[in-house]
Coordinates of C-alpha atoms and ligand atoms in Angstrom, one line a residue:
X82 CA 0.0 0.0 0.0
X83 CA 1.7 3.5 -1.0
X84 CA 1.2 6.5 1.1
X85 CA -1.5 8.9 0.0
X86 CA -3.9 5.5 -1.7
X87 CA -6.9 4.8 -0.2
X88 CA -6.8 0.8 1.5
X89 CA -8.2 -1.2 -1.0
X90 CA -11.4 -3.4 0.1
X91 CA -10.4 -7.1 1.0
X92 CA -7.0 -8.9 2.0
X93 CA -5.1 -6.0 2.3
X94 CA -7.8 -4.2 5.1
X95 CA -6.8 -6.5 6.9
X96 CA -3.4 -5.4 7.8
X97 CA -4.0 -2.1 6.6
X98 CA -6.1 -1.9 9.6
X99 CA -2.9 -2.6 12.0
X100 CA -1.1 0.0 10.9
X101 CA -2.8 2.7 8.6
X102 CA -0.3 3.9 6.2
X103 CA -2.5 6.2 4.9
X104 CA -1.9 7.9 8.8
X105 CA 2.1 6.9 8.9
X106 CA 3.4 7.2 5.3
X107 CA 5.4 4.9 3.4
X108 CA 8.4 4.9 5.9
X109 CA 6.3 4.6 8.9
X110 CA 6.4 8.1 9.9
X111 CA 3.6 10.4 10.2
X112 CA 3.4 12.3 7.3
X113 CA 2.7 15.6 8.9
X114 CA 3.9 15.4 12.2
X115 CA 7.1 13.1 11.7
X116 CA 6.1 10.6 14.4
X117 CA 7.4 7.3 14.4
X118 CA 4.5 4.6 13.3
X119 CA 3.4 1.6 15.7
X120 CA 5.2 -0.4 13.0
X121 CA 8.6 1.4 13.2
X122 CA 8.8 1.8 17.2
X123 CA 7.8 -2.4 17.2
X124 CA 10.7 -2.7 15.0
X125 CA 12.8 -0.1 15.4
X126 CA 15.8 -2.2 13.8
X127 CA 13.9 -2.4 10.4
X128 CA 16.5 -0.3 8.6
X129 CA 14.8 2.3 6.1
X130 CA 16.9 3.1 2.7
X131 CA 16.9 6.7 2.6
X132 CA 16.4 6.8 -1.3
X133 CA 14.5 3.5 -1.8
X134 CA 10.6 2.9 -1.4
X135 CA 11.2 -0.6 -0.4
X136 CA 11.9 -2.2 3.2
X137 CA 13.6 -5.0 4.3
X138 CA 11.2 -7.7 5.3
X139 CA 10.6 -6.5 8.8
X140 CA 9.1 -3.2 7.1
X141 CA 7.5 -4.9 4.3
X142 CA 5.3 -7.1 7.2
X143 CA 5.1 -4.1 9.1
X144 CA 3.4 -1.2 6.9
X145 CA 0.6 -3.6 5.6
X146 CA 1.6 -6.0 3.5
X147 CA -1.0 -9.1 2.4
X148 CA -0.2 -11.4 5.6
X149 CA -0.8 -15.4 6.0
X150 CA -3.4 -14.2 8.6
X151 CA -5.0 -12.4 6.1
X152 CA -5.3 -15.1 3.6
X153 CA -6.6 -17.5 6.5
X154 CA -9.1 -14.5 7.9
X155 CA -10.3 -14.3 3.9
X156 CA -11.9 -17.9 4.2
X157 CA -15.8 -17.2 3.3
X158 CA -15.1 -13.6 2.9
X159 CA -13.8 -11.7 -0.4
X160 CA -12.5 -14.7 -2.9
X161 CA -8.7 -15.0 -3.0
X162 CA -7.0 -14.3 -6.2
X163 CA -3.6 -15.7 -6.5
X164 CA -1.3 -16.0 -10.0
X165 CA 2.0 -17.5 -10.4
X166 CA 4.7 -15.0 -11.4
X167 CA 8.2 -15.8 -11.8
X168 CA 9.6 -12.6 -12.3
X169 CA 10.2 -9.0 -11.0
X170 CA 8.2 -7.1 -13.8
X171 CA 5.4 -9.6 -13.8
X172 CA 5.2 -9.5 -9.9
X173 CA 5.2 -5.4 -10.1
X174 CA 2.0 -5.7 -12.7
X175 CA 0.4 -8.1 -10.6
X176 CA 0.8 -6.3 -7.3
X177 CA -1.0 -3.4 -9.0
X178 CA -3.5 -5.1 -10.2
X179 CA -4.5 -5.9 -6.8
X180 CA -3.1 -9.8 -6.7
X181 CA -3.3 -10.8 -3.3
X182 CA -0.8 -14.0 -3.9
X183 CA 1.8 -14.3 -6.0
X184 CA 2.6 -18.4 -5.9
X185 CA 6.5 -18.8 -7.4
X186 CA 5.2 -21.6 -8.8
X187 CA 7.6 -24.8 -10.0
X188 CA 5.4 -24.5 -13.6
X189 CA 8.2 -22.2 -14.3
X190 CA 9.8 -25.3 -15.5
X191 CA 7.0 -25.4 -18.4
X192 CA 6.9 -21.8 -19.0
X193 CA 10.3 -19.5 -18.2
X194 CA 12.6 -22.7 -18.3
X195 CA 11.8 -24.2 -21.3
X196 CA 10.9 -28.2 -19.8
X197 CA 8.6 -30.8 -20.6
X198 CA 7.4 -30.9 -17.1
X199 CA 8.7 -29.5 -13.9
X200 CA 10.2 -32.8 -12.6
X201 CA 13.8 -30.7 -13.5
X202 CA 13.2 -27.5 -11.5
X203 CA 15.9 -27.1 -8.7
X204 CA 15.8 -25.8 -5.4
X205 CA 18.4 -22.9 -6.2
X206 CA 15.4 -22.0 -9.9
X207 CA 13.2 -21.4 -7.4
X208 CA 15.0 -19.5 -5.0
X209 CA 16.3 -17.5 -7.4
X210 CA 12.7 -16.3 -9.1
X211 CA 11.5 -15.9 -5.6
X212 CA 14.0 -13.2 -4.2
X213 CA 13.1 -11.6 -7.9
X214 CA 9.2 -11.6 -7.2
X215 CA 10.0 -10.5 -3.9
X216 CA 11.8 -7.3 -5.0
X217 CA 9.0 -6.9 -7.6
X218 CA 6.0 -7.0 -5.4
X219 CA 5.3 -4.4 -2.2
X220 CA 1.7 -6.2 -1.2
X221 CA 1.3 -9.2 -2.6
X222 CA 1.8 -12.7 -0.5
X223 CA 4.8 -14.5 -1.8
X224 CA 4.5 -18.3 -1.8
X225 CA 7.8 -20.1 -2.9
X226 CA 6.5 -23.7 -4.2
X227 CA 9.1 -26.0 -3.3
X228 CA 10.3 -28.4 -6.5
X229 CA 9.9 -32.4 -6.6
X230 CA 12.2 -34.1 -4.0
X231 CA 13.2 -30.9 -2.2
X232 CA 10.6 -32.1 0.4
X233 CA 10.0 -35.4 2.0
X234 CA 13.0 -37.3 1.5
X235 CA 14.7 -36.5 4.8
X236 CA 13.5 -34.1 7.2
X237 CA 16.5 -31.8 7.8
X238 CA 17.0 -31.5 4.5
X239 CA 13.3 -30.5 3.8
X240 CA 13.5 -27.9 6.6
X241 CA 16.7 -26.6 5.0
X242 CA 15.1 -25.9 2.1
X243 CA 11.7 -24.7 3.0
X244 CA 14.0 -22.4 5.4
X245 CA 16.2 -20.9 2.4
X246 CA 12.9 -19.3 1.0
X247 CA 12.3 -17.1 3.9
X248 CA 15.6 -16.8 4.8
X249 CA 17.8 -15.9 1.6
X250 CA 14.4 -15.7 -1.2
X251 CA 12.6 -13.1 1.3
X252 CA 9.5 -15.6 0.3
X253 CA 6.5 -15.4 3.1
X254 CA 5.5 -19.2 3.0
X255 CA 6.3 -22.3 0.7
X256 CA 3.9 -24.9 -0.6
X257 CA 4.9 -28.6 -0.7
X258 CA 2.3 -30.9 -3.1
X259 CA 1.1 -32.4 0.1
X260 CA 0.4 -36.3 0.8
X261 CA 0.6 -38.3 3.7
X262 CA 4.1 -37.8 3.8
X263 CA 3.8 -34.5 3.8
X264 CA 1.8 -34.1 7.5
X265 CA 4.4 -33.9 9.8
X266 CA 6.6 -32.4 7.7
X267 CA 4.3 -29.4 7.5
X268 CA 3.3 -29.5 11.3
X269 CA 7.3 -29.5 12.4
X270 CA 7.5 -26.3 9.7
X271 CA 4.6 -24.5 11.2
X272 CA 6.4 -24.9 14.8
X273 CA 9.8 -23.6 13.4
X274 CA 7.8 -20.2 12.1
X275 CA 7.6 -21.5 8.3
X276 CA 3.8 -20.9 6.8
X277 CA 2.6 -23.7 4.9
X278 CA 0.3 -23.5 1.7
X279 CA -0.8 -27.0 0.9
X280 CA -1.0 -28.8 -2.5
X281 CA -4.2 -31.5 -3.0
X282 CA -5.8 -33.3 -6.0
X283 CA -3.5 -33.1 -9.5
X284 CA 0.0 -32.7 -8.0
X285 CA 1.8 -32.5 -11.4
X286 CA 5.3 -33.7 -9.4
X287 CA 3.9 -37.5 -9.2
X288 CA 2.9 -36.7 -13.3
X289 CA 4.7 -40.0 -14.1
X290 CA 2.3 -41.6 -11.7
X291 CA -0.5 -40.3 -12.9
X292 CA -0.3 -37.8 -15.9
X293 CA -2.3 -34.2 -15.6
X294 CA -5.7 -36.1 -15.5
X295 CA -8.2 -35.1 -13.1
X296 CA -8.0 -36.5 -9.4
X297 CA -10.3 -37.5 -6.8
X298 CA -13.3 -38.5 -9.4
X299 CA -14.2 -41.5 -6.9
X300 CA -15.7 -41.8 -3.8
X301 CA -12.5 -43.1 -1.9
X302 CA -10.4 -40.9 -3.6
X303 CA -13.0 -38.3 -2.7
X304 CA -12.7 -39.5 0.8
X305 CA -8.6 -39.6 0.7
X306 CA -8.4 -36.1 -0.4
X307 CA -10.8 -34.6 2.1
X308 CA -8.9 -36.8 4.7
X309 CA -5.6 -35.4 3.4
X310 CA -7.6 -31.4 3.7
X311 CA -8.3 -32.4 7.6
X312 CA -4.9 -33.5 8.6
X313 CA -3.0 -30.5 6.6
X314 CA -5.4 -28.2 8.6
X315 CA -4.6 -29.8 12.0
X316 CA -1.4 -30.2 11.0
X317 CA -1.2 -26.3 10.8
X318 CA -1.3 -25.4 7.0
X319 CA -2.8 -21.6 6.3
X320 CA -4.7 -22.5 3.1
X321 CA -5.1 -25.7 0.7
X322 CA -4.7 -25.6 -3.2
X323 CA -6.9 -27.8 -4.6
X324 CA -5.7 -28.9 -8.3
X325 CA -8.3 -30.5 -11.2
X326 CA -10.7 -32.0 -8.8
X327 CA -14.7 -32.2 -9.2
X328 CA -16.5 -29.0 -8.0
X329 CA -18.5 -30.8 -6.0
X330 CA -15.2 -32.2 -4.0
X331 CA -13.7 -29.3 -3.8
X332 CA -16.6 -27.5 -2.3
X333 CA -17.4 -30.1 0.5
X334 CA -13.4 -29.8 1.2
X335 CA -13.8 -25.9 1.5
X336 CA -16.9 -26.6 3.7
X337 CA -14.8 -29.4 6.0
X338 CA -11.7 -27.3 6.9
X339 CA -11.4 -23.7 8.1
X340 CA -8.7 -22.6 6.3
X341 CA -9.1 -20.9 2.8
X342 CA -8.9 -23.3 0.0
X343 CA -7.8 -22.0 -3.8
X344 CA -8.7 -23.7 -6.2
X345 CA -7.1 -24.5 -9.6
X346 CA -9.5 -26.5 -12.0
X347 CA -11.9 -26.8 -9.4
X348 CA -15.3 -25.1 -9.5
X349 CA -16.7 -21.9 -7.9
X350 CA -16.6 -22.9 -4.8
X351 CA -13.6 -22.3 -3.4
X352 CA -12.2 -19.3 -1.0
X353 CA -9.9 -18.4 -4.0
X354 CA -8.9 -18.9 -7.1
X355 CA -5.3 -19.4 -8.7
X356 CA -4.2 -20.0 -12.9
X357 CA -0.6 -19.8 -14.1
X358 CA 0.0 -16.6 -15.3
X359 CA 1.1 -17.3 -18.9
X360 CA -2.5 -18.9 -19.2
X361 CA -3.9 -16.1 -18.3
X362 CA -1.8 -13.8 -20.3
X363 CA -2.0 -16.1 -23.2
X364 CA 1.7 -17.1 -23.5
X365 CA 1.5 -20.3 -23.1
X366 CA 1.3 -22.7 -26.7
X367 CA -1.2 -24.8 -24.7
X368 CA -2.8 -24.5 -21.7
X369 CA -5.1 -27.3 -19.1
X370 CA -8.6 -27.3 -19.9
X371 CA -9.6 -25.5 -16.6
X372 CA -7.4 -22.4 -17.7
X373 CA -9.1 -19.2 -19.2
X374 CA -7.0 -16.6 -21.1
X375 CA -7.6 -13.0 -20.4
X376 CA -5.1 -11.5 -22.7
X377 CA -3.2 -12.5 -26.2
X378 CA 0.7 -11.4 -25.2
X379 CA 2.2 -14.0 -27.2
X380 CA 0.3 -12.0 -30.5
X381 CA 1.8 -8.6 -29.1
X382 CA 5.1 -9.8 -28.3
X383 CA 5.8 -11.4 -31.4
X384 CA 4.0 -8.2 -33.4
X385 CA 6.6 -5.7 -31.9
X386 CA 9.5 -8.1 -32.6
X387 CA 8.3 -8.4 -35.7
X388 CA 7.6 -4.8 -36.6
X389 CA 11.0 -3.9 -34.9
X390 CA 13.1 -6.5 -36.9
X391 CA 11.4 -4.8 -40.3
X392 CA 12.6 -0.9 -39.4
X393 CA 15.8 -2.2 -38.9
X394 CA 16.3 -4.3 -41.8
X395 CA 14.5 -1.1 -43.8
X396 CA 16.6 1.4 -41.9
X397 CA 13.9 3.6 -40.4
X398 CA 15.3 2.4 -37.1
X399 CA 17.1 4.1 -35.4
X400 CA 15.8 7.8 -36.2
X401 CA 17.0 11.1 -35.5
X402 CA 15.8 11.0 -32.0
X403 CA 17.7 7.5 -31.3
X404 CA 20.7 8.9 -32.1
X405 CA 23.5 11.8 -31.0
X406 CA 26.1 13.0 -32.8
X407 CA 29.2 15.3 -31.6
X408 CA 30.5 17.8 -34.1
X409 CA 34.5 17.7 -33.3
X410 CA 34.3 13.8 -34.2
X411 CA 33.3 15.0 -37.6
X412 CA 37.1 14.6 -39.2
X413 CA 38.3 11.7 -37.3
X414 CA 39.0 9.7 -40.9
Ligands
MHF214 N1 1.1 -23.4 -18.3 C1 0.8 -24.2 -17.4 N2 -0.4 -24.2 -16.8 C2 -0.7 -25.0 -15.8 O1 -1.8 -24.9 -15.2 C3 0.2 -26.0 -15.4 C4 1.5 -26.0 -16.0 N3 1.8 -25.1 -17.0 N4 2.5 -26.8 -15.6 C5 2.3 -27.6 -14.4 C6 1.0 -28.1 -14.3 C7 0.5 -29.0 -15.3 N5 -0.9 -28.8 -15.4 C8 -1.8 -29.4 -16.3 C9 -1.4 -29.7 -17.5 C10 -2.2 -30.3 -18.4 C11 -3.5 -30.7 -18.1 C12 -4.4 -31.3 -19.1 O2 -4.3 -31.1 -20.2 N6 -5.3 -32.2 -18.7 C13 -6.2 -32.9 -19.6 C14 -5.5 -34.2 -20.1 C15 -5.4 -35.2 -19.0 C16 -4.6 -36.4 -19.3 O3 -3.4 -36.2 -19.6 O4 -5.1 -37.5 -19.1 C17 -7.5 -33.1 -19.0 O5 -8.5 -33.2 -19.8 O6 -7.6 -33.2 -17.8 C18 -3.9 -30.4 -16.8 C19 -3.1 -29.7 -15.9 C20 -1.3 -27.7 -14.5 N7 0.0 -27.0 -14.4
KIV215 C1 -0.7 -24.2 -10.6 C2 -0.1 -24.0 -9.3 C3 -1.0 -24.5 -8.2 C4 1.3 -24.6 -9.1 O1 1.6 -25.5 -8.4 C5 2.3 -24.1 -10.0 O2 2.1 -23.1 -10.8 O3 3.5 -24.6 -10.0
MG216 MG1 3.5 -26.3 -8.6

């Protein structure tokens, strides 16, 4: 939220409500008086850049930034829109578009990486786009999605890196494609101060298992995934993503837990709802059946590239006003 902007209605209340930087300004001072904010005497270690807008993480919490309470307070109220982004510029848009998440999603092995499936996305890919989306987005939740096997395979190592995230990516929770081996991996999280966003239905990770169809279409996998919804609640998750499952699942899941479940490919019914961003953009060569694309980038990008690559090959790029020219060069040769 920038200083002088009215709070928008919805997620960002929430927090806005804590601390009003309408009240305190952008740096946590008063705007008229100078007075420190409640923020900045709380934290009165968050260093401010003199010449830069943006905080370290203490301030970015502090001045009203989307929370994981907020998202979990959302449940039944305002739906929760979340996109993946995977990028600084694309997190920037987003955030003032009014995004609420921003999920650094492993599909950046389809889209920005250039893979068949995100099976090769690494720990450090991840890590890497997170910190950028981070500096990219002032409001926005950041959710790092942690790639296959950097989870579940042994606990410290799992905790490791869930921790880098938060730690070195600036990221304000992770999500882990959730199972039954993922339940007291994302209770001993919670307890260490890590925020967990978890994964249910189509987890694309086990795709060699069982390709991108859509999940839970029985009654006992109905049943497993609900049961799966409960224990990720107990277990302390803040919200549940619920991939390419029947409407009618996902709404009884919403109904069973009390945290705010997203859905993906799932039906109305949801708290929120989440797409990859290139779908929505229409980037992608192909997208899931579920997707719906809001815009036709792909066109517009390859329109300009094209209309640049003619006016240089014609010469009327660059013009007059690309170009500078000094007058005592003039004789060189
Ligand atoms: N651009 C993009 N968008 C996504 O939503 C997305 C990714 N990439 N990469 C990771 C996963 C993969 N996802 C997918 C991919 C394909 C289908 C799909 O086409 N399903 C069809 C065919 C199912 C089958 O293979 O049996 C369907 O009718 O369900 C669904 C989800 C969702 N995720
Ligand atoms: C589609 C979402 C839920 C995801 O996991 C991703 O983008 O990687
Ligand atoms: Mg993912």
């Amino acid at each position: 939220m920038r200083a002088g902007f009215p709070a928008r209605a919805g997620v960002r209340a929430v927090a806005v409500r804590e601390f009003d930087v309408r009240e305190f300004g952008a740096r946590g001072f008063d705007v008229r008086t100078g007075d420190r904010g409640p923020a900045r005497r709380e934290n009165d270690c968050a260093a401010w850049t003199a010449d830069n807008e943006r905080f370290n993480a203490v301030g970015r919490a502090a001045i009203g930034m989307t929370t994981v309470r907020d998202v979990r307070e959302k449940a039944g109220t305002t739906p929760i829109t979340m996109l993946t982004a995977y990028d600084a510029t694309t997190a920037a848009v987003a955030d003032e578009a009014g995004i609420d998440v921003l999920l650094v999603g492993d599909s950046m092995g389809n889209t920005d990486l250039g893979y068949d499936t995100t099976l090769p996305v690494t720990v450090d890919d991840v890590a890497s786009r997170t910190a950028a989306v981070a500096r990219g987005a002032d409001e926005a939740l950041v959710v790092a999605d942690m790639p296959f096997l950097s989870v579940g395979v042994e606990e410290a190592e799992s905790i490791e890196n869930c921790g880098r995230m938060l730690k070195e990516a600036d990221a304000d929770a992770v999500k882990l494609e959730s199972g039954d081996h993922t339940v007291e991996l994302t209770e001993r999280l919670v307890q260490l101060g890590i925020p967990v966003m978890a994964h249910l239905g189509l987890t694309p990770q086990r795709m060699k298992e069982t390709g991108y169809a859509r999940q839970g279409t029985t009654r006992d996998e109905g049943h497993r995934i609900l049961d799966l919804a409960r224990k990720h609640e107990d277990a302390g998750a803040f919200c549940l993503v619920l991939e390419h499952v029947p409407a009618n699942l996902a709404a009884q899941v919403t109904d069973a837990v009390s945290v705010p479940t997203i859905g993906i490919g799932a039906g109305p019914d949801c708290d929120g709802q989440v797409l990859v961003v290139d779908d929505v953009l229409g980037l992608s060569p192909s997208a899931p059946p579920f997707a719906k694309q809001y815009g036709d980038l792909r066109e517009q990008m390859r329109g300009a590239m094209a209309a640049y690559r003619e006016e240089v090959e014609s010469g009327a790029f660059p013009a007059e006003e690309h170009s500078h020219v000094a007058d005592e060069l003039d004789d060189l040769y």
